PDB file of C-alpha atoms in Angstrom:
ATOM      1  CA  MET A 643    -110.267   4.987 105.183  1.00 96.00           C
ATOM      2  CA  GLN A 644    -108.334   2.503 103.122  1.00 98.00           C
ATOM      3  CA  ILE A 645    -109.235  -1.034 102.277  1.00 98.00           C
ATOM      4  CA  GLY A 646    -107.762  -3.828 100.151  1.00 98.00           C
ATOM      5  CA  LEU A 647    -110.364  -5.842  98.194  1.00 98.00           C
ATOM      6  CA  VAL A 648    -109.398  -9.309  96.759  1.00 98.00           C
ATOM      7  CA  GLY A 649    -111.718 -10.640  94.051  1.00 98.00           C
ATOM      8  CA  LEU A 650    -113.208  -8.026  91.604  1.00 97.00           C
ATOM      9  CA  GLY A 651    -115.972 -10.176  90.028  1.00 94.00           C
ATOM     10  CA  LYS A 652    -119.608  -9.332  89.637  1.00 89.00           C
ATOM     11  CA  MET A 653    -120.010  -8.505  93.397  1.00 94.00           C
ATOM     12  CA  GLY A 654    -116.441  -7.467  94.237  1.00 97.00           C
ATOM     13  CA  GLY A 655    -116.009  -5.045  91.327  1.00 97.00           C
ATOM     14  CA  ASN A 656    -119.226  -3.277  92.051  1.00 97.00           C
ATOM     15  CA  MET A 657    -118.428  -3.122  95.807  1.00 98.00           C
ATOM     16  CA  ARG A 658    -115.009  -1.427  94.950  1.00 98.00           C
ATOM     17  CA  GLU A 659    -116.890   1.209  93.119  1.00 98.00           C
ATOM     18  CA  ARG A 660    -119.540   1.861  95.647  1.00 98.00           C
ATOM     19  CA  ILE A 661    -116.860   2.198  98.530  1.00 98.00           C
ATOM     20  CA  ARG A 662    -115.060   4.634  96.277  1.00 98.00           C
ATOM     21  CA  ARG A 663    -118.157   6.737  95.679  1.00 98.00           C
ATOM     22  CA  ALA A 664    -118.358   7.187  99.442  1.00 98.00           C
ATOM     23  CA  GLY A 665    -114.939   8.678  99.476  1.00 98.00           C
ATOM     24  CA  HIS A 666    -112.688   5.816 100.689  1.00 98.00           C
ATOM     25  CA  THR A 667    -109.645   4.327  99.114  1.00 98.00           C
ATOM     26  CA  VAL A 668    -109.974   0.928  97.628  1.00 98.00           C
ATOM     27  CA  ILE A 669    -106.959  -0.968  96.360  1.00 98.00           C
ATOM     28  CA  GLY A 670    -108.278  -4.010  94.447  1.00 98.00           C
ATOM     29  CA  TYR A 671    -106.416  -7.223  93.418  1.00 98.00           C
ATOM     30  CA  ASP A 672    -107.822  -9.811  90.927  1.00 98.00           C
ATOM     31  CA  VAL A 673    -106.078 -12.507  88.923  1.00 97.00           C
ATOM     32  CA  ASN A 674    -107.629 -10.830  85.948  1.00 97.00           C
ATOM     33  CA  PRO A 675    -105.154  -7.877  85.199  1.00 97.00           C
ATOM     34  CA  GLU A 676    -107.744  -6.116  83.196  1.00 97.00           C
ATOM     35  CA  VAL A 677    -109.769  -5.281  86.362  1.00 97.00           C
ATOM     36  CA  SER A 678    -106.928  -5.319  89.013  1.00 98.00           C
ATOM     37  CA  ASP A 679    -105.419  -2.237  90.508  1.00 98.00           C
ATOM     38  CA  VAL A 680    -102.184  -3.930  91.266  1.00 98.00           C
ATOM     39  CA  ALA A 681    -100.165  -6.965  90.105  1.00 98.00           C
ATOM     40  CA  SER A 682    -100.048  -9.051  93.233  1.00 97.00           C
ATOM     41  CA  LEU A 683    -101.418  -9.502  96.851  1.00 98.00           C
ATOM     42  CA  GLU A 684     -98.138  -8.305  98.028  1.00 98.00           C
ATOM     43  CA  GLU A 685     -98.338  -4.991  96.079  1.00 98.00           C
ATOM     44  CA  MET A 686    -101.945  -4.514  97.383  1.00 98.00           C
ATOM     45  CA  VAL A 687    -100.918  -4.911 101.028  1.00 98.00           C
ATOM     46  CA  ALA A 688     -97.849  -2.725 100.432  1.00 98.00           C
ATOM     47  CA  GLN A 689     -99.948   0.169  99.238  1.00 98.00           C
ATOM     48  CA  LEU A 690    -102.274  -0.018 102.443  1.00 98.00           C
ATOM     49  CA  THR A 691    -100.433   2.605 104.451  1.00 97.00           C
ATOM     50  CA  ASP A 692    -103.142   3.121 107.116  1.00 95.00           C
ATOM     51  CA  SER A 693    -103.092   1.283 110.352  1.00 96.00           C
ATOM     52  CA  PRO A 694    -104.831  -0.994 111.098  1.00 97.00           C
ATOM     53  CA  LYS A 695    -104.823  -2.551 107.529  1.00 98.00           C
ATOM     54  CA  VAL A 696    -108.157  -3.946 106.434  1.00 98.00           C
ATOM     55  CA  VAL A 697    -108.370  -6.468 103.651  1.00 98.00           C
ATOM     56  CA  TRP A 698    -111.741  -7.831 102.371  1.00 98.00           C
ATOM     57  CA  VAL A 699    -111.782 -11.127 100.474  1.00 98.00           C
ATOM     58  CA  MET A 700    -114.569 -11.702  97.908  1.00 98.00           C
ATOM     59  CA  LEU A 701    -113.791 -15.057  96.510  1.00 97.00           C
ATOM     60  CA  PRO A 702    -115.256 -18.531  95.816  1.00 93.00           C
ATOM     61  CA  VAL A 703    -115.006 -20.742  98.897  1.00 92.00           C
ATOM     62  CA  LYS A 704    -112.433 -22.999  97.359  1.00 93.00           C
ATOM     63  CA  PHE A 705    -109.757 -20.127  97.265  1.00 96.00           C
ATOM     64  CA  VAL A 706    -110.506 -18.623 100.684  1.00 97.00           C
ATOM     65  CA  ASP A 707    -108.235 -20.811 102.702  1.00 97.00           C
ATOM     66  CA  GLU A 708    -105.185 -20.247 100.568  1.00 97.00           C
ATOM     67  CA  THR A 709    -105.804 -16.423 100.267  1.00 98.00           C
ATOM     68  CA  ILE A 710    -106.301 -15.943 104.039  1.00 98.00           C
ATOM     69  CA  GLY A 711    -103.020 -17.878 104.729  1.00 97.00           C
ATOM     70  CA  LYS A 712    -101.054 -15.636 102.231  1.00 98.00           C
ATOM     71  CA  LEU A 713    -102.487 -12.517 103.728  1.00 98.00           C
ATOM     72  CA  ALA A 714    -101.747 -13.609 107.328  1.00 98.00           C
ATOM     73  CA  GLU A 715     -98.087 -13.642 106.413  1.00 97.00           C
ATOM     74  CA  MET A 716     -98.145 -10.111 105.065  1.00 98.00           C
ATOM     75  CA  LEU A 717    -100.346  -8.449 107.906  1.00 98.00           C
ATOM     76  CA  SER A 718     -99.529  -7.209 111.351  1.00 97.00           C
ATOM     77  CA  PRO A 719    -101.201  -7.473 114.842  1.00 98.00           C
ATOM     78  CA  GLY A 720    -104.356  -5.375 114.918  1.00 98.00           C
ATOM     79  CA  ASP A 721    -105.099  -5.645 111.212  1.00 98.00           C
ATOM     80  CA  VAL A 722    -108.361  -7.264 109.976  1.00 98.00           C
ATOM     81  CA  ILE A 723    -109.236  -9.802 107.383  1.00 98.00           C
ATOM     82  CA  ILE A 724    -112.834 -10.045 106.137  1.00 98.00           C
ATOM     83  CA  ASP A 725    -114.354 -13.073 104.301  1.00 98.00           C
ATOM     84  CA  GLY A 726    -117.234 -11.632 102.396  1.00 98.00           C
ATOM     85  CA  GLY A 727    -117.824 -14.529 100.052  1.00 94.00           C
ATOM     86  CA  ASN A 728    -120.512 -17.297 100.223  1.00 91.00           C
ATOM     87  CA  SER A 729    -118.324 -19.438 102.688  1.00 95.00           C
ATOM     88  CA  LYS A 730    -119.637 -22.027 104.926  1.00 95.00           C
ATOM     89  CA  TRP A 731    -120.041 -20.749 108.400  1.00 96.00           C
ATOM     90  CA  THR A 732    -118.312 -23.560 110.086  1.00 96.00           C
ATOM     91  CA  ASN A 733    -115.059 -22.402 108.570  1.00 97.00           C
ATOM     92  CA  ASP A 734    -115.137 -19.012 110.275  1.00 98.00           C
ATOM     93  CA  SER A 735    -114.186 -20.007 113.784  1.00 97.00           C
ATOM     94  CA  ARG A 736    -111.188 -21.844 112.345  1.00 97.00           C
ATOM     95  CA  HIS A 737    -110.097 -18.764 110.524  1.00 98.00           C
ATOM     96  CA  ALA A 738    -110.585 -16.651 113.506  1.00 98.00           C
ATOM     97  CA  GLU A 739    -108.594 -18.916 115.774  1.00 98.00           C
ATOM     98  CA  GLN A 740    -105.810 -19.150 113.131  1.00 97.00           C
ATOM     99  CA  LEU A 741    -105.478 -15.441 112.726  1.00 98.00           C
ATOM    100  CA  ALA A 742    -105.756 -14.790 116.468  1.00 98.00           C
ATOM    101  CA  THR A 743    -102.398 -16.534 117.021  1.00 97.00           C
ATOM    102  CA  GLN A 744    -100.851 -13.510 115.223  1.00 97.00           C
ATOM    103  CA  GLN A 745    -103.254 -10.948 116.717  1.00 98.00           C
ATOM    104  CA  ILE A 746    -104.995 -10.411 113.440  1.00 98.00           C
ATOM    105  CA  GLY A 747    -108.735  -9.803 113.616  1.00 98.00           C
ATOM    106  CA  PHE A 748    -111.297 -11.698 111.458  1.00 98.00           C
ATOM    107  CA  LEU A 749    -114.775 -10.950 110.390  1.00 98.00           C
ATOM    108  CA  ASP A 750    -117.245 -13.033 108.288  1.00 98.00           C
ATOM    109  CA  VAL A 751    -119.660 -11.072 106.354  1.00 98.00           C
ATOM    110  CA  GLY A 752    -122.730 -12.378 104.422  1.00 97.00           C
ATOM    111  CA  VAL A 753    -123.416  -9.963 101.483  1.00 97.00           C
ATOM    112  CA  SER A 754    -126.742  -9.695  99.692  1.00 96.00           C
ATOM    113  CA  GLY A 755    -127.528  -7.428  96.742  1.00 93.00           C
ATOM    114  CA  GLY A 756    -126.279  -9.127  93.652  1.00 86.00           C
ATOM    115  CA  VAL A 757    -125.588  -7.066  90.466  1.00 86.00           C
ATOM    116  CA  TRP A 758    -127.986  -4.237  91.842  1.00 91.00           C
ATOM    117  CA  GLY A 759    -125.901  -3.532  94.868  1.00 95.00           C
ATOM    118  CA  LEU A 760    -123.780  -0.923  93.294  1.00 96.00           C
ATOM    119  CA  ASP A 761    -126.812   1.576  93.134  1.00 95.00           C
ATOM    120  CA  ASN A 762    -129.039   0.163  95.713  1.00 95.00           C
ATOM    121  CA  GLY A 763    -126.516  -0.959  98.399  1.00 98.00           C
ATOM    122  CA  TYR A 764    -125.824  -4.323  99.975  1.00 98.00           C
ATOM    123  CA  ALA A 765    -127.466  -5.923 102.909  1.00 98.00           C
ATOM    124  CA  LEU A 766    -124.497  -6.935 105.247  1.00 98.00           C
ATOM    125  CA  MET A 767    -124.592  -9.600 108.023  1.00 98.00           C
ATOM    126  CA  VAL A 768    -121.453  -9.582 110.084  1.00 98.00           C
ATOM    127  CA  GLY A 769    -120.015 -12.023 112.526  1.00 98.00           C
ATOM    128  CA  GLY A 770    -117.007 -11.243 114.718  1.00 98.00           C
ATOM    129  CA  ASP A 771    -115.592  -9.170 117.599  1.00 98.00           C
ATOM    130  CA  PRO A 772    -117.180  -5.796 118.134  1.00 98.00           C
ATOM    131  CA  ALA A 773    -113.801  -4.148 118.249  1.00 98.00           C
ATOM    132  CA  ASP A 774    -112.987  -5.316 114.726  1.00 98.00           C
ATOM    133  CA  VAL A 775    -116.397  -4.500 113.493  1.00 98.00           C
ATOM    134  CA  ALA A 776    -115.791  -0.891 114.621  1.00 98.00           C
ATOM    135  CA  LYS A 777    -112.501  -0.779 112.596  1.00 98.00           C
ATOM    136  CA  VAL A 778    -114.434  -1.447 109.459  1.00 98.00           C
ATOM    137  CA  GLN A 779    -117.604   0.348 110.221  1.00 98.00           C
ATOM    138  CA  PRO A 780    -117.017   3.147 107.694  1.00 98.00           C
ATOM    139  CA  VAL A 781    -116.859   0.714 104.882  1.00 98.00           C
ATOM    140  CA  PHE A 782    -119.820  -1.119 106.042  1.00 98.00           C
ATOM    141  CA  ASP A 783    -121.794   2.241 106.064  1.00 98.00           C
ATOM    142  CA  ALA A 784    -120.610   3.011 102.508  1.00 98.00           C
ATOM    143  CA  LEU A 785    -121.763  -0.370 101.326  1.00 98.00           C
ATOM    144  CA  LYS A 786    -125.185  -0.748 103.062  1.00 98.00           C
ATOM    145  CA  PRO A 787    -128.375   0.895 101.637  1.00 97.00           C
ATOM    146  CA  GLU A 788    -129.238   4.370 102.721  1.00 95.00           C
ATOM    147  CA  GLY A 789    -131.546   4.459 105.817  1.00 95.00           C
ATOM    148  CA  GLN A 790    -132.023   2.435 108.920  1.00 96.00           C
ATOM    149  CA  TYR A 791    -131.746  -1.036 107.590  1.00 97.00           C
ATOM    150  CA  GLY A 792    -129.361  -3.365 105.657  1.00 97.00           C
ATOM    151  CA  PHE A 793    -126.589  -3.873 108.259  1.00 98.00           C
ATOM    152  CA  VAL A 794    -126.585  -6.142 111.346  1.00 98.00           C
ATOM    153  CA  HIS A 795    -123.802  -7.333 113.615  1.00 98.00           C
ATOM    154  CA  ALA A 796    -125.408 -10.861 113.988  1.00 98.00           C
ATOM    155  CA  GLY A 797    -123.035 -12.301 116.571  1.00 98.00           C
ATOM    156  CA  ASN A 798    -119.674 -13.930 117.003  1.00 98.00           C
ATOM    157  CA  HIS A 799    -117.503 -15.601 114.389  1.00 98.00           C
ATOM    158  CA  GLY A 800    -119.685 -17.544 111.976  1.00 98.00           C
ATOM    159  CA  ALA A 801    -122.881 -15.593 112.635  1.00 98.00           C
ATOM    160  CA  GLY A 802    -122.667 -13.519 109.535  1.00 98.00           C
ATOM    161  CA  HIS A 803    -122.272 -16.416 107.197  1.00 98.00           C
ATOM    162  CA  PHE A 804    -124.909 -18.396 109.039  1.00 98.00           C
ATOM    163  CA  ALA A 805    -127.342 -15.513 108.774  1.00 98.00           C
ATOM    164  CA  LYS A 806    -126.606 -15.192 105.019  1.00 97.00           C
ATOM    165  CA  MET A 807    -126.953 -18.916 104.600  1.00 97.00           C
ATOM    166  CA  VAL A 808    -130.529 -18.760 106.201  1.00 97.00           C
ATOM    167  CA  HIS A 809    -131.341 -15.847 103.990  1.00 97.00           C
ATOM    168  CA  ASN A 810    -130.528 -17.712 100.862  1.00 95.00           C
ATOM    169  CA  GLY A 811    -132.627 -20.640 102.075  1.00 96.00           C
ATOM    170  CA  ILE A 812    -135.632 -18.393 102.519  1.00 96.00           C
ATOM    171  CA  GLU A 813    -134.837 -16.992  99.045  1.00 94.00           C
ATOM    172  CA  TYR A 814    -135.164 -20.320  97.548  1.00 94.00           C
ATOM    173  CA  ALA A 815    -138.516 -20.864  99.027  1.00 96.00           C
ATOM    174  CA  ILE A 816    -139.998 -17.562  97.926  1.00 96.00           C
ATOM    175  CA  MET A 817    -138.802 -18.065  94.438  1.00 94.00           C
ATOM    176  CA  GLN A 818    -140.120 -21.524  94.370  1.00 95.00           C
ATOM    177  CA  ALA A 819    -143.610 -20.242  95.364  1.00 96.00           C
ATOM    178  CA  TYR A 820    -143.469 -17.572  92.725  1.00 96.00           C
ATOM    179  CA  ALA A 821    -142.382 -19.945  90.047  1.00 94.00           C
ATOM    180  CA  GLU A 822    -145.038 -22.546  90.818  1.00 95.00           C
ATOM    181  CA  GLY A 823    -147.723 -19.776  90.662  1.00 97.00           C
ATOM    182  CA  TRP A 824    -146.283 -18.693  87.345  1.00 95.00           C
ATOM    183  CA  GLU A 825    -146.473 -22.266  85.903  1.00 95.00           C
ATOM    184  CA  LEU A 826    -150.045 -22.648  87.092  1.00 97.00           C
ATOM    185  CA  LEU A 827    -151.177 -19.277  85.428  1.00 97.00           C
ATOM    186  CA  GLU A 828    -149.345 -20.246  82.277  1.00 95.00           C
ATOM    187  CA  LYS A 829    -151.170 -23.608  82.266  1.00 95.00           C
ATOM    188  CA  ALA A 830    -154.549 -22.143  82.830  1.00 96.00           C
ATOM    189  CA  GLU A 831    -156.163 -20.966  79.598  1.00 94.00           C
ATOM    190  CA  ILE A 832    -158.552 -18.710  81.515  1.00 98.00           C
ATOM    191  CA  VAL A 833    -155.681 -16.225  82.329  1.00 97.00           C
ATOM    192  CA  THR A 834    -154.754 -14.763  79.037  1.00 96.00           C
ATOM    193  CA  ASP A 835    -152.065 -12.141  80.154  1.00 97.00           C
ATOM    194  CA  VAL A 836    -149.747 -13.746  82.711  1.00 96.00           C
ATOM    195  CA  PRO A 837    -147.097 -11.037  82.661  1.00 96.00           C
ATOM    196  CA  ALA A 838    -149.692  -8.301  83.376  1.00 97.00           C
ATOM    197  CA  THR A 839    -151.087 -10.452  86.133  1.00 97.00           C
ATOM    198  CA  PHE A 840    -147.895 -10.536  88.006  1.00 97.00           C
ATOM    199  CA  GLU A 841    -147.230  -6.913  87.259  1.00 97.00           C
ATOM    200  CA  SER A 842    -150.547  -5.971  88.873  1.00 98.00           C
ATOM    201  CA  TRP A 843    -149.311  -7.559  92.100  1.00 97.00           C
ATOM    202  CA  LYS A 844    -146.494  -5.078  92.386  1.00 97.00           C
ATOM    203  CA  GLU A 845    -148.636  -2.706  94.356  1.00 97.00           C
ATOM    204  CA  GLY A 846    -151.321  -3.331  96.962  1.00 97.00           C
ATOM    205  CA  THR A 847    -150.859  -7.054  97.535  1.00 97.00           C
ATOM    206  CA  VAL A 848    -149.355  -8.948 100.515  1.00 97.00           C
ATOM    207  CA  ILE A 849    -146.993 -10.759  98.217  1.00 97.00           C
ATOM    208  CA  ARG A 850    -145.211  -7.821  96.639  1.00 96.00           C
ATOM    209  CA  SER A 851    -141.536  -7.963  96.917  1.00 95.00           C
ATOM    210  CA  TRP A 852    -138.369  -7.112  94.970  1.00 94.00           C
ATOM    211  CA  LEU A 853    -138.109 -10.674  93.704  1.00 94.00           C
ATOM    212  CA  LEU A 854    -141.649 -10.100  92.270  1.00 96.00           C
ATOM    213  CA  ASP A 855    -140.440  -6.902  90.608  1.00 96.00           C
ATOM    214  CA  LEU A 856    -137.440  -8.898  89.051  1.00 93.00           C
ATOM    215  CA  MET A 857    -139.902 -11.596  87.994  1.00 93.00           C
ATOM    216  CA  VAL A 858    -141.962  -9.024  86.014  1.00 96.00           C
ATOM    217  CA  ASP A 859    -138.722  -7.724  84.500  1.00 95.00           C
ATOM    218  CA  ALA A 860    -137.863 -11.114  83.337  1.00 94.00           C
ATOM    219  CA  LEU A 861    -141.267 -11.603  81.831  1.00 95.00           C
ATOM    220  CA  HIS A 862    -141.107  -8.444  79.997  1.00 95.00           C
ATOM    221  CA  LYS A 863    -137.894  -9.648  78.320  1.00 94.00           C
ATOM    222  CA  ASP A 864    -139.315 -13.051  77.493  1.00 94.00           C
ATOM    223  CA  PRO A 865    -143.078 -13.447  78.224  1.00 93.00           C
ATOM    224  CA  HIS A 866    -143.202 -17.176  78.154  1.00 92.00           C
ATOM    225  CA  LEU A 867    -139.507 -17.773  79.121  1.00 91.00           C
ATOM    226  CA  ASP A 868    -139.081 -19.663  75.773  1.00 90.00           C
ATOM    227  CA  LYS A 869    -135.446 -18.688  75.633  1.00 89.00           C
ATOM    228  CA  ILE A 870    -134.431 -20.334  78.959  1.00 85.00           C
ATOM    229  CA  ASP A 871    -134.275 -24.020  79.730  1.00 81.00           C
ATOM    230  CA  ASP A 872    -135.901 -25.423  82.761  1.00 79.00           C
ATOM    231  CA  ILE A 873    -132.760 -25.922  84.706  1.00 79.00           C
ATOM    232  CA  ALA A 874    -131.994 -24.044  87.989  1.00 82.00           C
ATOM    233  CA  GLU A 875    -128.741 -24.475  89.514  1.00 82.00           C
ATOM    234  CA  ASP A 876    -128.383 -24.687  93.361  1.00 83.00           C
ATOM    235  CA  SER A 877    -125.732 -22.871  95.338  1.00 76.00           C
ATOM    236  CA  GLY A 878    -123.930 -24.517  98.336  1.00 84.00           C
ATOM    237  CA  GLU A 879    -125.971 -22.258 100.778  1.00 89.00           C
ATOM    238  CA  GLY A 880    -129.259 -23.970 100.045  1.00 92.00           C
ATOM    239  CA  ARG A 881    -127.844 -27.301 100.909  1.00 94.00           C
ATOM    240  CA  TRP A 882    -126.052 -25.977 103.989  1.00 96.00           C
ATOM    241  CA  THR A 883    -129.257 -24.459 105.220  1.00 97.00           C
ATOM    242  CA  VAL A 884    -131.078 -27.799 105.084  1.00 97.00           C
ATOM    243  CA  ASN A 885    -128.108 -29.676 106.662  1.00 97.00           C
ATOM    244  CA  ALA A 886    -127.963 -27.033 109.525  1.00 97.00           C
ATOM    245  CA  ALA A 887    -131.668 -27.567 110.062  1.00 97.00           C
ATOM    246  CA  VAL A 888    -131.140 -31.309 110.315  1.00 97.00           C
ATOM    247  CA  ASP A 889    -128.318 -30.793 112.782  1.00 98.00           C
ATOM    248  CA  LEU A 890    -130.405 -28.440 115.018  1.00 97.00           C
ATOM    249  CA  GLY A 891    -133.594 -30.411 114.764  1.00 98.00           C
ATOM    250  CA  VAL A 892    -135.410 -27.577 113.129  1.00 98.00           C
ATOM    251  CA  PRO A 893    -138.146 -28.449 110.560  1.00 97.00           C
ATOM    252  CA  VAL A 894    -137.633 -26.428 107.382  1.00 97.00           C
ATOM    253  CA  PRO A 895    -139.980 -28.406 104.904  1.00 97.00           C
ATOM    254  CA  THR A 896    -140.548 -25.479 102.453  1.00 97.00           C
ATOM    255  CA  ILE A 897    -136.883 -24.672 102.119  1.00 96.00           C
ATOM    256  CA  ALA A 898    -136.059 -28.233 101.778  1.00 96.00           C
ATOM    257  CA  ALA A 899    -138.678 -28.793  99.151  1.00 96.00           C
ATOM    258  CA  SER A 900    -137.419 -25.755  97.147  1.00 95.00           C
ATOM    259  CA  LEU A 901    -133.917 -27.220  97.272  1.00 94.00           C
ATOM    260  CA  PHE A 902    -135.040 -30.645  96.085  1.00 92.00           C
ATOM    261  CA  ALA A 903    -137.189 -29.034  93.404  1.00 88.00           C
ATOM    262  CA  ARG A 904    -133.769 -27.759  91.861  1.00 88.00           C
ATOM    263  CA  PHE A 905    -132.342 -31.090  92.009  1.00 86.00           C
ATOM    264  CA  VAL A 906    -135.359 -32.390  90.027  1.00 80.00           C
ATOM    265  CA  SER A 907    -134.874 -29.613  87.462  1.00 79.00           C
ATOM    266  CA  GLN A 908    -131.389 -30.919  86.760  1.00 79.00           C
ATOM    267  CA  GLN A 909    -132.855 -34.372  85.902  1.00 70.00           C
ATOM    268  CA  GLU A 910    -136.148 -33.915  84.163  1.00 68.00           C
ATOM    269  CA  GLU A 911    -138.507 -31.300  82.620  1.00 70.00           C
ATOM    270  CA  LYS A 912    -139.947 -28.854  85.171  1.00 72.00           C
ATOM    271  CA  PRO A 913    -141.398 -25.564  83.651  1.00 77.00           C
ATOM    272  CA  ALA A 914    -141.306 -23.720  87.015  1.00 81.00           C
ATOM    273  CA  MET A 915    -137.533 -23.912  86.943  1.00 78.00           C
ATOM    274  CA  LYS A 916    -137.497 -21.452  83.898  1.00 83.00           C
ATOM    275  CA  MET A 917    -138.779 -18.847  86.254  1.00 84.00           C
ATOM    276  CA  ILE A 918    -136.188 -19.818  88.999  1.00 86.00           C
ATOM    277  CA  ALA A 919    -133.479 -19.476  86.498  1.00 85.00           C
ATOM    278  CA  ALA A 920    -134.844 -16.196  85.231  1.00 87.00           C
ATOM    279  CA  MET A 921    -135.070 -14.564  88.617  1.00 86.00           C
ATOM    280  CA  ARG A 922    -131.596 -15.830  89.620  1.00 83.00           C
ATOM    281  CA  ASN A 923    -130.289 -14.075  86.442  1.00 84.00           C
ATOM    282  CA  GLU A 924    -132.098 -10.853  87.176  1.00 85.00           C
ATOM    283  CA  PHE A 925    -130.928 -10.351  90.808  1.00 80.00           C
ATOM    284  CA  GLY A 926    -127.574 -11.926  90.757  1.00 71.00           C
ATOM    285  CA  GLY A 927    -126.515 -12.266  87.003  1.00 70.00           C
ATOM    286  CA  HIS A 928    -126.291 -15.972  87.391  1.00 65.00           C
ATOM    287  CA  ALA A 929    -126.049 -17.778  84.091  1.00 64.00           C
ATOM    288  CA  VAL A 930    -128.926 -19.559  82.490  1.00 66.00           C
ATOM    289  CA  VAL A 931    -129.161 -22.444  80.171  1.00 64.00           C
ATOM    290  CA  ALA A 932    -130.609 -21.329  76.781  1.00 67.00           C
ATOM    291  CA  ALA A 933    -133.284 -23.392  75.284  1.00 66.00           C
ATOM    292  CA  GLN A 934    -132.472 -24.433  71.721  1.00 56.00           C
ATOM    293  CA  PRO A 935    -135.080 -25.034  68.909  1.00 55.00           C
ATOM    294  CA  ASP A 936    -134.060 -28.676  68.571  1.00 49.00           C
ATOM    295  CA  GLY A 937    -134.485 -29.363  72.262  1.00 51.00           C
ATOM    296  CA  THR A 938    -130.744 -29.343  73.123  1.00 47.00           C
ATOM    297  CA  MET A 939    -129.330 -26.901  75.481  1.00 46.00           C
ATOM    298  CA  THR A 940    -126.493 -24.337  75.451  1.00 47.00           C
ATOM    299  CA  PRO A 941    -125.090 -24.021  78.971  1.00 42.00           C
ATOM    300  CA  GLY A 942    -124.154 -20.617  80.304  1.00 43.00           C
ATOM    301  CA  GLU A 943    -121.252 -20.280  82.613  1.00 37.00           C
ATOM    302  CA  GLY A 944    -121.636 -22.931  85.219  1.00 37.00           C
ATOM    303  CA  GLY A 945    -124.717 -24.501  83.589  1.00 38.00           C
ATOM    304  CA  ASN A 946    -125.034 -28.216  83.696  1.00 38.00           C
ATOM    305  CA  PRO A 947    -127.256 -30.001  81.004  1.00 36.00           C
ATOM    306  CA  LYS A 948    -129.505 -32.615  82.452  1.00 37.00           C
ATOM    307  CA  GLY A 949    -127.859 -35.986  82.654  1.00 37.00           C
ATOM    308  CA  HIS A 950    -124.398 -34.465  83.088  1.00 32.00           C
TER     309      HIS A 950
END
């Protein structure tokens, strides 16, 4: 099938390639002409000759409203727009209602897989009408990992982004536990090879996971994480998870504590945050703040030195 893909960054660019590898046609648009297949949104939509037309948007949340509005003017009844970015789930019903007035379908899709998704596949959490899901299923099948798991139609509009939000909240908590354990082992002189200790846990233990594997990879590159400053940025989804838990009266003390630990890392020294930053870089390519010999910091893209 054909699909238009708007936003060809770290995730979108790899998603385009994985869909193409499955034999589908992808027409990608990005404001960066070096990676874009076409010069404009209009040209992208014009090159979609199949009916219904499907356009997948992979953009930061601040650009989603405007882009969906523009696409709505170009598409026809029966077509489908997908928001696959890390958008807040409360926006999805509004987008669905807006597009329904023109009989255009809308799906919200939480996407997990980071920079590894091209080869490993992406976990997809979908919200929306079953009929619209069916229209896009060949692309979902191309993106998901091989095998039984990695795709769910989680519910109606908003369910996909809500599920991804909770997924990221759990991710916060798991990474925090690993990071605190690493800091404790680093501090204890009795353990002389911390990287090897974590590597030994990759098989046979109840705490083995892909995040543990990535943690070991980070330690191979920098055994004491000397090259990384102890700042871990927080995405909107961690905050949204805690806010949703408050609204629903659900206690999430572990997730909340892991979020607040990231806030603390942006204000004072916290060695465990070196590991959080390292794991985020390993799975998602998120920028880290480089530690400098004189104690100052060189922020990567999106990094914020403490006190700023």
